[in-house]
Tab-separated table of C-alpha atoms in Angstrom:
chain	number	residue	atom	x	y	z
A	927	UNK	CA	-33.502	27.453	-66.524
A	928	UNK	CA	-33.628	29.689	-63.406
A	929	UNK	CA	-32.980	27.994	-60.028
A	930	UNK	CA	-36.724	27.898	-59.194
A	931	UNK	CA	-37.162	25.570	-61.921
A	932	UNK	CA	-33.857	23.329	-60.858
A	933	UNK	CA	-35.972	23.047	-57.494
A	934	UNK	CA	-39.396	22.646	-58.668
A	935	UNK	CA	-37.886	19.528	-60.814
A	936	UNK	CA	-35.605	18.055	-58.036
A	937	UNK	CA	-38.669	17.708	-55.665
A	938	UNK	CA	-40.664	16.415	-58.169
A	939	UNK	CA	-37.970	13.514	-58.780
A	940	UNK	CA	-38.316	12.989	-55.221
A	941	UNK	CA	-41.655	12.920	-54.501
A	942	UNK	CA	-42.499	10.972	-57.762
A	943	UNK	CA	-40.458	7.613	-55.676
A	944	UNK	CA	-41.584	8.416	-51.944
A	945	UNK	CA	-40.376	5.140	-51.127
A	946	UNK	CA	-36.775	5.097	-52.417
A	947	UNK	CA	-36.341	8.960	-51.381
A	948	UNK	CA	-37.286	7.433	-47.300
A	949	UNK	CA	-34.699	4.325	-47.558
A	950	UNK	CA	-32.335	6.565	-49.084
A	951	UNK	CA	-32.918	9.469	-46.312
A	952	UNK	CA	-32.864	6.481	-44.079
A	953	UNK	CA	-29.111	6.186	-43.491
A	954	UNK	CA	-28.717	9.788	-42.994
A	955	UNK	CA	-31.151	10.039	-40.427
A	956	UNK	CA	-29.577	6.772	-38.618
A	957	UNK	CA	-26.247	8.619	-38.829
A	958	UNK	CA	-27.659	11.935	-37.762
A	959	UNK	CA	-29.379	10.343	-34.894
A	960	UNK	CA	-26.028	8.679	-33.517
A	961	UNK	CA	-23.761	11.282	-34.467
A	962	UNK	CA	-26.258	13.586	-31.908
A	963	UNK	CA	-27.239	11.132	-29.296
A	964	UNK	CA	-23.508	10.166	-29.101
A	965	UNK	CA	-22.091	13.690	-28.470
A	966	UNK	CA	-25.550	14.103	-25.836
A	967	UNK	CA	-24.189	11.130	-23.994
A	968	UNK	CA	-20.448	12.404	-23.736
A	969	UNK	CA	-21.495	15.843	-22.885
A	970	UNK	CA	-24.095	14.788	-20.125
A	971	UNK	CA	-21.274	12.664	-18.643
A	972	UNK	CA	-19.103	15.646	-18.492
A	973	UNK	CA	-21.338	17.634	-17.043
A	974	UNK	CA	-22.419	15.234	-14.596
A	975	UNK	CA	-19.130	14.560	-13.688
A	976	UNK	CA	-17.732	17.678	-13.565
A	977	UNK	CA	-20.938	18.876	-11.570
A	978	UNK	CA	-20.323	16.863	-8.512
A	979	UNK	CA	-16.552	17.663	-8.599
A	980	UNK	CA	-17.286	21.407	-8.091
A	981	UNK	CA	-20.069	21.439	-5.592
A	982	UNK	CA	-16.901	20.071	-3.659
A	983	UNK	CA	-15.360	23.800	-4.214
A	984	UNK	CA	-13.307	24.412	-7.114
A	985	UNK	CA	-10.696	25.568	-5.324
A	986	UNK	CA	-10.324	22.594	-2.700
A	987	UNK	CA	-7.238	21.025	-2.182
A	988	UNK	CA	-7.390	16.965	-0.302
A	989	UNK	CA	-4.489	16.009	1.563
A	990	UNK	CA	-3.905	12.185	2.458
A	991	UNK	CA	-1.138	10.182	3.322
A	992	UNK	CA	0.971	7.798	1.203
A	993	UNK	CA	2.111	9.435	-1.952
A	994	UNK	CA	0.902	8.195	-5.633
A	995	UNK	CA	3.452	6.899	-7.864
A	996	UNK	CA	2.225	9.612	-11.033
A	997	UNK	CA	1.366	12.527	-9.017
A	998	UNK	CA	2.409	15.652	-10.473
A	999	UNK	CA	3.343	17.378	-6.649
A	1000	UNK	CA	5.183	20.723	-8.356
A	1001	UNK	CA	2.807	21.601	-10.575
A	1002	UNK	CA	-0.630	21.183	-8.485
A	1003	UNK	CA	-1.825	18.279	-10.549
A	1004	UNK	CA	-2.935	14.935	-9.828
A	1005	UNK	CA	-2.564	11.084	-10.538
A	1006	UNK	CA	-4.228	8.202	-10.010
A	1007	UNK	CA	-1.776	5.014	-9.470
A	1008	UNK	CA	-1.095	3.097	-6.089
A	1009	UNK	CA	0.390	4.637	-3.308
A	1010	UNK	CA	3.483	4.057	-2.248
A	1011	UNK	CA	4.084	5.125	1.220
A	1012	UNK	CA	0.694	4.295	2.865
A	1013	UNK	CA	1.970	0.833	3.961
A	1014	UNK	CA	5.463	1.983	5.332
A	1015	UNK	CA	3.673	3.763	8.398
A	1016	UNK	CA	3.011	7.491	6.418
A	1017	UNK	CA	0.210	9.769	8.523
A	1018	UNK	CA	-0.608	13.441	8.720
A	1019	UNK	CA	-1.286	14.243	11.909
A	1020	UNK	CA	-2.711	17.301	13.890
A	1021	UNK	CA	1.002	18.792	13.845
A	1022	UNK	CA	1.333	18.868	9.955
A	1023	UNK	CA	-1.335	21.102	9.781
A	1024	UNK	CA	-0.515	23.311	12.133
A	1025	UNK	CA	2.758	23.603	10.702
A	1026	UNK	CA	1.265	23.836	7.046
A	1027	UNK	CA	-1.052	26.840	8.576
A	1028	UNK	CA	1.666	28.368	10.092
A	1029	UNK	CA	3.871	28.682	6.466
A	1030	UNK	CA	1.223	28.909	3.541
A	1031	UNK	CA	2.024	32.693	2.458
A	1032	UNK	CA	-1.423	32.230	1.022
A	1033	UNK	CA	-5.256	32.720	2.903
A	1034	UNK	CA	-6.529	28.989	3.099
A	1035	UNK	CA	-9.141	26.830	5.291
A	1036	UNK	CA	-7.945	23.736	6.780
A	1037	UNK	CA	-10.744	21.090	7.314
A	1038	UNK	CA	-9.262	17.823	8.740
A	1039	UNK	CA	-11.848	14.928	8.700
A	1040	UNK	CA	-11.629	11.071	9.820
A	1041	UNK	CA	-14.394	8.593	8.711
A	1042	UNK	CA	-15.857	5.284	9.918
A	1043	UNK	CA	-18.788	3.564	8.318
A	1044	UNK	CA	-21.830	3.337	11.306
A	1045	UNK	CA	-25.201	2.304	12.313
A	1046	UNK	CA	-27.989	4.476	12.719
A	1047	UNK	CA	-31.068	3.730	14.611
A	1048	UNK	CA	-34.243	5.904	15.734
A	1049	UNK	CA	-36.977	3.228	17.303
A	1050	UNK	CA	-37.461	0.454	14.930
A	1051	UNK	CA	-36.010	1.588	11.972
A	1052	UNK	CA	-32.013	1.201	11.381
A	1053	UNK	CA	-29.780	2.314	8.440
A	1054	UNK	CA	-25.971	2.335	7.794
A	1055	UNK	CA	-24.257	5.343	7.051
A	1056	UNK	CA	-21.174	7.249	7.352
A	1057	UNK	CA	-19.842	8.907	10.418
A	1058	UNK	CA	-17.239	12.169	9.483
A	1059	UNK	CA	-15.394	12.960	12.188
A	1060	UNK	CA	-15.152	16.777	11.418
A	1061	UNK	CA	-14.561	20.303	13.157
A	1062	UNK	CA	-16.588	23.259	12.333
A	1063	UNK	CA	-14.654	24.297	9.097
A	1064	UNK	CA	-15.902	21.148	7.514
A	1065	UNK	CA	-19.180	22.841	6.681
A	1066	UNK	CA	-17.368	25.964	5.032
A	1067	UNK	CA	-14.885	24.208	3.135
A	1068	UNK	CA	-17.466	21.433	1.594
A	1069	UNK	CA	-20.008	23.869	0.768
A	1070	UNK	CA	-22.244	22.222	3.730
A	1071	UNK	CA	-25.801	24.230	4.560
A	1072	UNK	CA	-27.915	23.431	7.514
A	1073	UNK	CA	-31.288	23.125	6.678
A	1074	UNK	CA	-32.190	23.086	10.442
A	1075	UNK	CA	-30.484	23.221	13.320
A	1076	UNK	CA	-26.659	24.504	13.872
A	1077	UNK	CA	-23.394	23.036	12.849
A	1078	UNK	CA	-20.706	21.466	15.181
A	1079	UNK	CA	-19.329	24.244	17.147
A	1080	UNK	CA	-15.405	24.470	18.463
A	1081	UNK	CA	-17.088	24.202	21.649
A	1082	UNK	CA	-18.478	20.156	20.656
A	1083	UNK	CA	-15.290	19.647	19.736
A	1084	UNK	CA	-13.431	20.468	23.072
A	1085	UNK	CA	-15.590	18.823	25.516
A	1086	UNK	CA	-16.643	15.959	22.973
A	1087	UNK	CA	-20.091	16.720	23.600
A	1088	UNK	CA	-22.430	13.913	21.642
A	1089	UNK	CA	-23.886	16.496	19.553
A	1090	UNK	CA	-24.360	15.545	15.701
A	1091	UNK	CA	-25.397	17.118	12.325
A	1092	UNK	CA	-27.243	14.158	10.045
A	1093	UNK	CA	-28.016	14.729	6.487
A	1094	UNK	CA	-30.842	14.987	4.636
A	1095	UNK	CA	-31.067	11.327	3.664
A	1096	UNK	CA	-30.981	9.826	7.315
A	1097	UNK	CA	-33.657	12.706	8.765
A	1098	UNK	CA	-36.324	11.611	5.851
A	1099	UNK	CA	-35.558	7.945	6.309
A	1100	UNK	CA	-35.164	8.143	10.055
A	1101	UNK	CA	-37.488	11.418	10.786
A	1102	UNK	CA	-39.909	10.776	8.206
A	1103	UNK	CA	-42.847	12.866	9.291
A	1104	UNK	CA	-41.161	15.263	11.972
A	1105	UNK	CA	-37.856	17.348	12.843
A	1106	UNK	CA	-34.933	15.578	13.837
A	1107	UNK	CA	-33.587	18.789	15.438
A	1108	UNK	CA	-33.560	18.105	19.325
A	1109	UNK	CA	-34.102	14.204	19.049
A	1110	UNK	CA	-31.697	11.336	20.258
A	1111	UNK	CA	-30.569	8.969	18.088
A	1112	UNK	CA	-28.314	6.092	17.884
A	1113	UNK	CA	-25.161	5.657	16.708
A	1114	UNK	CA	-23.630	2.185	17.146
A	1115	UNK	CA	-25.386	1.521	19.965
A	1116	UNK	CA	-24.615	5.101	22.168
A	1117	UNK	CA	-27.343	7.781	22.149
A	1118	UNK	CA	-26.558	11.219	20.652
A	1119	UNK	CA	-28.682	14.437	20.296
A	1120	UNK	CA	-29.207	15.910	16.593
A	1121	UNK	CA	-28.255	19.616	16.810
A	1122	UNK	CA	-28.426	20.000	12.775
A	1123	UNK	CA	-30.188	18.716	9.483
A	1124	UNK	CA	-27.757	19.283	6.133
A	1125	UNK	CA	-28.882	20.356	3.312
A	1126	UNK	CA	-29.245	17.679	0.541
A	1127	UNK	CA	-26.313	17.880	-1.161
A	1128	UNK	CA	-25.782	14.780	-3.565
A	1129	UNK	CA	-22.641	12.951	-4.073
A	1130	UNK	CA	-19.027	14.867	-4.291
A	1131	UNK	CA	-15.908	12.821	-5.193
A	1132	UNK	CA	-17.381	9.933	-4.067
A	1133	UNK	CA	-18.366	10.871	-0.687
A	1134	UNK	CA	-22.121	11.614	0.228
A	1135	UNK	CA	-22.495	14.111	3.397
A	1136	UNK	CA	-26.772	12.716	2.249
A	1137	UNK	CA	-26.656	9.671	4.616
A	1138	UNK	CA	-23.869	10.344	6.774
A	1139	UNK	CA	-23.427	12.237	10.428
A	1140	UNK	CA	-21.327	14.595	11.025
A	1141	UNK	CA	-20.126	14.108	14.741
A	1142	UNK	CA	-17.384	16.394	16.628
A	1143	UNK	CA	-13.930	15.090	15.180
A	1144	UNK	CA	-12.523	14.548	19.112
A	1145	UNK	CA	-15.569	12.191	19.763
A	1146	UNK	CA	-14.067	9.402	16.666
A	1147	UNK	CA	-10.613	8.312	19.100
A	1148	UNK	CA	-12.862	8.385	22.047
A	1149	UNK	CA	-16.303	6.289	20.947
A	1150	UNK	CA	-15.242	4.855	17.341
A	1151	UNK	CA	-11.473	3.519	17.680
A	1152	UNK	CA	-10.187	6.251	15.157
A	1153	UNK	CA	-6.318	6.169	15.534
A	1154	UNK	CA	-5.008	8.652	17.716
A	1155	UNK	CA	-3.571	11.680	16.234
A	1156	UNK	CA	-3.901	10.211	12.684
A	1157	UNK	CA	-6.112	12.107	10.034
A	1158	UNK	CA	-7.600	10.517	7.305
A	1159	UNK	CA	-7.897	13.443	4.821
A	1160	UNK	CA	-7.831	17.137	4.989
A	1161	UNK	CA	-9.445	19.239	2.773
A	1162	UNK	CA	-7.869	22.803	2.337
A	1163	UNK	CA	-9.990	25.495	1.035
A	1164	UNK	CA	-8.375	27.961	-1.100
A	1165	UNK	CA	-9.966	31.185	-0.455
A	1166	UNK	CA	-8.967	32.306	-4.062
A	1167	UNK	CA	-9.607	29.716	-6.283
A	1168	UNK	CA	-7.039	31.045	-8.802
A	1169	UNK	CA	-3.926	30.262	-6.549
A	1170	UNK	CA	-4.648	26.200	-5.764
A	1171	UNK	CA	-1.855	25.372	-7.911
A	1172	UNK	CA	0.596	27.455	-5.790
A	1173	UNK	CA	-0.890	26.661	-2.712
A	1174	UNK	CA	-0.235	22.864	-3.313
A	1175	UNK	CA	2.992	23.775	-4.244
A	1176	UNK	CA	3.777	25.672	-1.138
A	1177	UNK	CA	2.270	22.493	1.068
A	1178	UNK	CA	4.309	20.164	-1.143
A	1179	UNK	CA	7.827	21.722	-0.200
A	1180	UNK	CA	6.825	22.946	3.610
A	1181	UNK	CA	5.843	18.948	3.965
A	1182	UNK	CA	8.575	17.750	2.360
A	1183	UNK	CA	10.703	19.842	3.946
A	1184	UNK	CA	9.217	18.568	7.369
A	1185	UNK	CA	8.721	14.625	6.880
A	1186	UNK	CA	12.569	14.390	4.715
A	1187	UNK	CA	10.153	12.729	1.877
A	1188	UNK	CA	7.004	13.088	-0.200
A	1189	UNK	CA	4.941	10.276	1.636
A	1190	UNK	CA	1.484	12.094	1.048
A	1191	UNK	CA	-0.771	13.153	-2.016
A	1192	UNK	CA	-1.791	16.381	-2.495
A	1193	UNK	CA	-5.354	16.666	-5.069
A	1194	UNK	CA	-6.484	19.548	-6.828
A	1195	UNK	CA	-9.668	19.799	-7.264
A	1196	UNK	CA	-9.418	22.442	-10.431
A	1197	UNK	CA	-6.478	20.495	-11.870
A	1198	UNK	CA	-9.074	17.222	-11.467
A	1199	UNK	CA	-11.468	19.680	-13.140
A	1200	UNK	CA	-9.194	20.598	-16.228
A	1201	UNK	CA	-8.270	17.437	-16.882
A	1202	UNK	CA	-12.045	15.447	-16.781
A	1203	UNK	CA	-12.311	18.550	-19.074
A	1204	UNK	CA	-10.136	17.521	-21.747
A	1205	UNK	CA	-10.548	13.516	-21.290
A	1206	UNK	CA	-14.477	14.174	-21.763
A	1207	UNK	CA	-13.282	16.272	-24.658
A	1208	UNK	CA	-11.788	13.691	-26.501
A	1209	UNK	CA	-13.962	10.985	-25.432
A	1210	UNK	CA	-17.198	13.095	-26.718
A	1211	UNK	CA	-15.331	13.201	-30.180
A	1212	UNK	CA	-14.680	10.020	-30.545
A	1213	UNK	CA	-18.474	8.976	-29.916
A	1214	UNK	CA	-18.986	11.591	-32.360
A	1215	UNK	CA	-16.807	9.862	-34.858
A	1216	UNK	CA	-18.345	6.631	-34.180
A	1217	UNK	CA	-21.449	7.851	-35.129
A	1218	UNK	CA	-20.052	9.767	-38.144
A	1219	UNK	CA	-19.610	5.863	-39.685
A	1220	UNK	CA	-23.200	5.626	-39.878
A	1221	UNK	CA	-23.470	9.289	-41.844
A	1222	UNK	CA	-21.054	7.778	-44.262
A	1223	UNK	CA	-22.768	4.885	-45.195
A	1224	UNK	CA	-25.914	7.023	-45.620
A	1225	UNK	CA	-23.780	9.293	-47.917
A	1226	UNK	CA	-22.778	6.264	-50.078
A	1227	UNK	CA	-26.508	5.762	-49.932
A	1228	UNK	CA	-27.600	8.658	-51.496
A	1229	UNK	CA	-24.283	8.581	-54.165
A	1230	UNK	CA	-25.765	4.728	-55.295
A	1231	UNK	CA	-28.995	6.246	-55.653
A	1232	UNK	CA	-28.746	9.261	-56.907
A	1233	UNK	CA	-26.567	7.304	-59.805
A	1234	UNK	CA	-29.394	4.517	-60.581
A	1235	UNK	CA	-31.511	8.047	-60.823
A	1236	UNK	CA	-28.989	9.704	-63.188
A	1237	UNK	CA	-29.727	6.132	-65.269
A	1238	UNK	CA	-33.054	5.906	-64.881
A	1239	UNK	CA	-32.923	9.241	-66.451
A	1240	UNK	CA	-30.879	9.412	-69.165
A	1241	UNK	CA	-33.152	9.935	-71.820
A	1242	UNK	CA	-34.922	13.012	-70.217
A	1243	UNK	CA	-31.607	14.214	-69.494
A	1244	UNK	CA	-30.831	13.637	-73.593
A	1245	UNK	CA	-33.778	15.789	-74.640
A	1246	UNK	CA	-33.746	18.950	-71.586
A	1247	UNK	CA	-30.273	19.043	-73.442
A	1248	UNK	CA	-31.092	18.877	-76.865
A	1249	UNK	CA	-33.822	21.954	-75.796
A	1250	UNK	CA	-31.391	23.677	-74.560
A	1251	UNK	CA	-30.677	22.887	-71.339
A	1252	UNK	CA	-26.907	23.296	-70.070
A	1253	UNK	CA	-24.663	21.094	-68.397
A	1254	UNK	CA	-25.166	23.734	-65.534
A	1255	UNK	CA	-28.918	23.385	-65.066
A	1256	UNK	CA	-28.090	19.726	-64.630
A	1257	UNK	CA	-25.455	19.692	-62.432
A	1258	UNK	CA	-27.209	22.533	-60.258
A	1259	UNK	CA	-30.314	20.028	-60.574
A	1260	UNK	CA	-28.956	17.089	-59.546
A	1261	UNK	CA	-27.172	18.413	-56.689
A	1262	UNK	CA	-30.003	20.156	-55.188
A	1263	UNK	CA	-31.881	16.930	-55.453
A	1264	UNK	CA	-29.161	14.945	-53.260
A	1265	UNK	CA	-29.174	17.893	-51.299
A	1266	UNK	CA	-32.787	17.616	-50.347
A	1267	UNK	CA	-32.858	14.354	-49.562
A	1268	UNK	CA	-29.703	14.709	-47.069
A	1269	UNK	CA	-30.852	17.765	-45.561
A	1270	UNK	CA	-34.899	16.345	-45.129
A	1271	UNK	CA	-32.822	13.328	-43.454
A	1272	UNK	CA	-30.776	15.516	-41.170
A	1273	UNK	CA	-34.168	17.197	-39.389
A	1274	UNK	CA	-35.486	13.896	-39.154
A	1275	UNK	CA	-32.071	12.685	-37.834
A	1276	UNK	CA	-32.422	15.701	-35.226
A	1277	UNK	CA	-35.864	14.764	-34.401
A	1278	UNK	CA	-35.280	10.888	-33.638
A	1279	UNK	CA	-32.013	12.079	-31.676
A	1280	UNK	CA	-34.229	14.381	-29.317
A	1281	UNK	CA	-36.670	11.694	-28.517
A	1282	UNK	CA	-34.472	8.761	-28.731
A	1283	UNK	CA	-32.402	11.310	-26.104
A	1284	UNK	CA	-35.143	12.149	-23.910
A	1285	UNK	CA	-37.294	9.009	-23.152
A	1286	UNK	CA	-34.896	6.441	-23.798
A	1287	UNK	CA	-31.342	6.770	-23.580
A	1288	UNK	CA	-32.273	9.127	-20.466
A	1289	UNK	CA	-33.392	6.344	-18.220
A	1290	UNK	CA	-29.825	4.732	-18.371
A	1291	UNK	CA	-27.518	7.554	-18.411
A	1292	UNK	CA	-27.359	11.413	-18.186
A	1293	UNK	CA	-27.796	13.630	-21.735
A	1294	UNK	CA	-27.757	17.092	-23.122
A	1295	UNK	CA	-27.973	17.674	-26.558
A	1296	UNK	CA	-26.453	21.212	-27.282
A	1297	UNK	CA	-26.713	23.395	-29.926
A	1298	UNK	CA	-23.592	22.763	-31.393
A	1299	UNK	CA	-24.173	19.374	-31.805
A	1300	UNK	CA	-27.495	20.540	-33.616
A	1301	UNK	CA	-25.181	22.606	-35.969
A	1302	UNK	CA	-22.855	20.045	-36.398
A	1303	UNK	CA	-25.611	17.798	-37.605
A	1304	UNK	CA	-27.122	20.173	-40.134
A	1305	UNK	CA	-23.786	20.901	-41.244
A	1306	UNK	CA	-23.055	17.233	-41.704
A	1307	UNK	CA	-25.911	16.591	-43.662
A	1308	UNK	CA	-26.060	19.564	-45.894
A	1309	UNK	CA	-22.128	18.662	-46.495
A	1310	UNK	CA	-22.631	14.930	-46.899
A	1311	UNK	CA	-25.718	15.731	-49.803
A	1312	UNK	CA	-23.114	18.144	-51.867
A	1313	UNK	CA	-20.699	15.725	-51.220
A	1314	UNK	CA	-22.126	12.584	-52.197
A	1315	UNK	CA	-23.955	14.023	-54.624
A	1316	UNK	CA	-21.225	15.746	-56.779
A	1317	UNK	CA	-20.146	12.685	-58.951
A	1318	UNK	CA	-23.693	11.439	-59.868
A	1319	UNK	CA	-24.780	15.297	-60.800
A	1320	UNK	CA	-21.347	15.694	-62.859
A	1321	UNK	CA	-21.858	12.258	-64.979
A	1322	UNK	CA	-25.715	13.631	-65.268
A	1323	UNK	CA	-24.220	16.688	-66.616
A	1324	UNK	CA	-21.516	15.599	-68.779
A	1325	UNK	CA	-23.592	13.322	-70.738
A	1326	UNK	CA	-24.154	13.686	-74.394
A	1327	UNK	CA	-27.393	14.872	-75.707
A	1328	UNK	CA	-26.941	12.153	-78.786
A	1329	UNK	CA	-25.515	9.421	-76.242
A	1330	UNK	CA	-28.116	9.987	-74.098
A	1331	UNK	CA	-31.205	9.988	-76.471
A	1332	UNK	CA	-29.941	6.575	-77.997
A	1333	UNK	CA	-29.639	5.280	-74.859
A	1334	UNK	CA	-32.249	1.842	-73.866
């Protein structure tokens, strides 16, 4: 018997109980479906989060004050934790980065930036927002594009002019049906002239520039109560990308060096970056083994009934023997049976993963199913079929043509 034969017969096994072949695909394609929609939820999470961490700049380095008990400050990383010396009177101030400037061997952009929470009002309609206190490197180092308009200029920020860039989100919610550019608006109860409209940019590390202003940064001690001579957090812009981790450590000794401690945190925005990486990583493979529980119950599945088949069977496995037939042709027919019905349930299992992917888990969290995890799937399915299959296909095969035509 020629393999075309072995084929012709397994599908006609199938086909000849439609209704146990489904159930029996039927935990396959529930496994296939998690195992997919699983890894589509772990990977859209990474890439959403990773997606709003680098329209920040990949090479962007945030200085604060108060240092983080598990922050890695030699080796450019970063930590989480509570800070330690924000309570015990720790600042940057205007000095620090002038003195940081001054020593970096490396090009960088310093961008300090203070921040108050505000109201806006145009007419009748008010909204709350954010007011960043910012001079005109803010819009380099945060990837910032005016859609209309200029930025702050140096010159705002010397004569704390009440000029102010507002981002997308206030102009359509305050500006609905013309240009902001040129209009007055209020801020807390003070009028202020738009000069600029950002470009929508979405949310960055938590921060929005969407529905905030940006005002000139010597305008927040004299209209908004910002400490004097404080800043809240400075972003540095690396101009090479590649050298943030020696850049932080350069700023981590020159500061040390200057306030006798390390009362400050220094993030990196690509060591951030690596490390979501690797934690999304992992946490995508897990999901992925989650799922895989369901593909092994659909395996045992198909071993159960693939052996109540090898039963069902025995005498027509007694006489294909006694014609002839060799433990081969069983074994290869048996297999290619379990086979079948594991690989027919992987497609499905692909197909209910895309949809299940697309219009429902969608609405409640980000996906992407990618092609590995399309491979991985087949691969699973064609390997959980042989697999599963390999015992009930062996008895099948090993059976005695005598036993087997005696047998009730």
């Amino acid at each position: 018997m020629d393999l075309r034969d072995s084929f012709r017969n397994a599908t006609r096994a199938i086909f000849a109980a439609k209704m146990r072949s489904f159930l029996t695909m039927l935990g396959i394609i529930i496994g296939i479906a998690a195992v997919v929609m699983l890894m589509a939820v772990g990977s859209g999470a990474k890439q959403s989060i990773l997606s709003r961490m680098q329209s920040s700049g990949s090479g962007n380095l945030y200085l604060t004050a108060g240092a983080r008990s598990n922050v890695l400050m030699g080796g450019g990383g970063l930590g989480g934790g509570n800070r330690e010396g924000a309570s015990a009177g720790a600042k940057i101030t205007a000095e620090d980065l002038t003195y940081i400037e001054a020593r970096v061997t490396y090009p960088i952009v310093v961008s300090p930036t203070n921040q108050t929470n505000i109201t806006i009002k145009n007419g009748d309609t008010t909204m709350s927002g954010t007011g960043i206190f910012a001079t005109p490197t803010y819009f380099e180092v945060e990837s910032v594009t005016i859609a209309d308009g200029r930025m702050i200029s140096d010159g705002d920020v010397d004569n704390r002019t009440r000029n102010v860039v507002i981002g997308n989100t206030v102009q359509t919610t305050l500006f609905p049906n013309e240009s902001a550019v040129g209009q007055p608006i209020r801020i807390n109860g003070t009028s202020y002239k738009v000069v600029g409209v950002a470009a929508a940019k979405g949310e960055s590390l938590g921060n929005s520039v969407d529905t905030a202003i940006v005002l000139p940064f010597s305008v927040g001690e004299k209209s908004f109560g910002v400490v004097h001579n404080v800043i809240q957090r400075t972003t540095i812009k690396c101009v090479d990308p590649t050298q943030s981790s020696a850049v932080t450590t350069e700023i981590t000794d020159i500061l040390t060096r200057k306030h006798k401690k390390v009362d400050f945190t220094i993030q990196d925005v690509a060591a951030l970056t690596d490390m979501v990486t690797s934690a999304m990583t992992i946490l995508t493979a897990l999901l992925a083994a989650i799922g895989g529980l369901s593909l092994l119950v659909g395996g045992i599945g198909i071993m159960n009934i693939m052996l109540v088949s090898v039963t069902e069977r025995t005498r027509e496995i007694g006489i294909r023997k006694a014609l002839g037939a060799r433990e081969r042709d069983i074994l290869v027919q048996f297999l290619i049976e379990s086979s079948l019905l594991s690989i027919a349930g992987g497609v499905l299992g692909i197909v209910v993963s895309v949809l299940g992917s697309d219009f429902i888990v969608s609405r409640f969290t980000t996906t992407e199913i990618t092609g590995s995890s399309i491979l991985l799937a087949v691969g699973f399915s064609i390997a959980v079929g042989v697999f599963f299959g390999v015992y009930p296909a062996r008895t099948a095969a090993r059976m005695k043509p005598v036993d087997a035509l005696r047998y009730e």
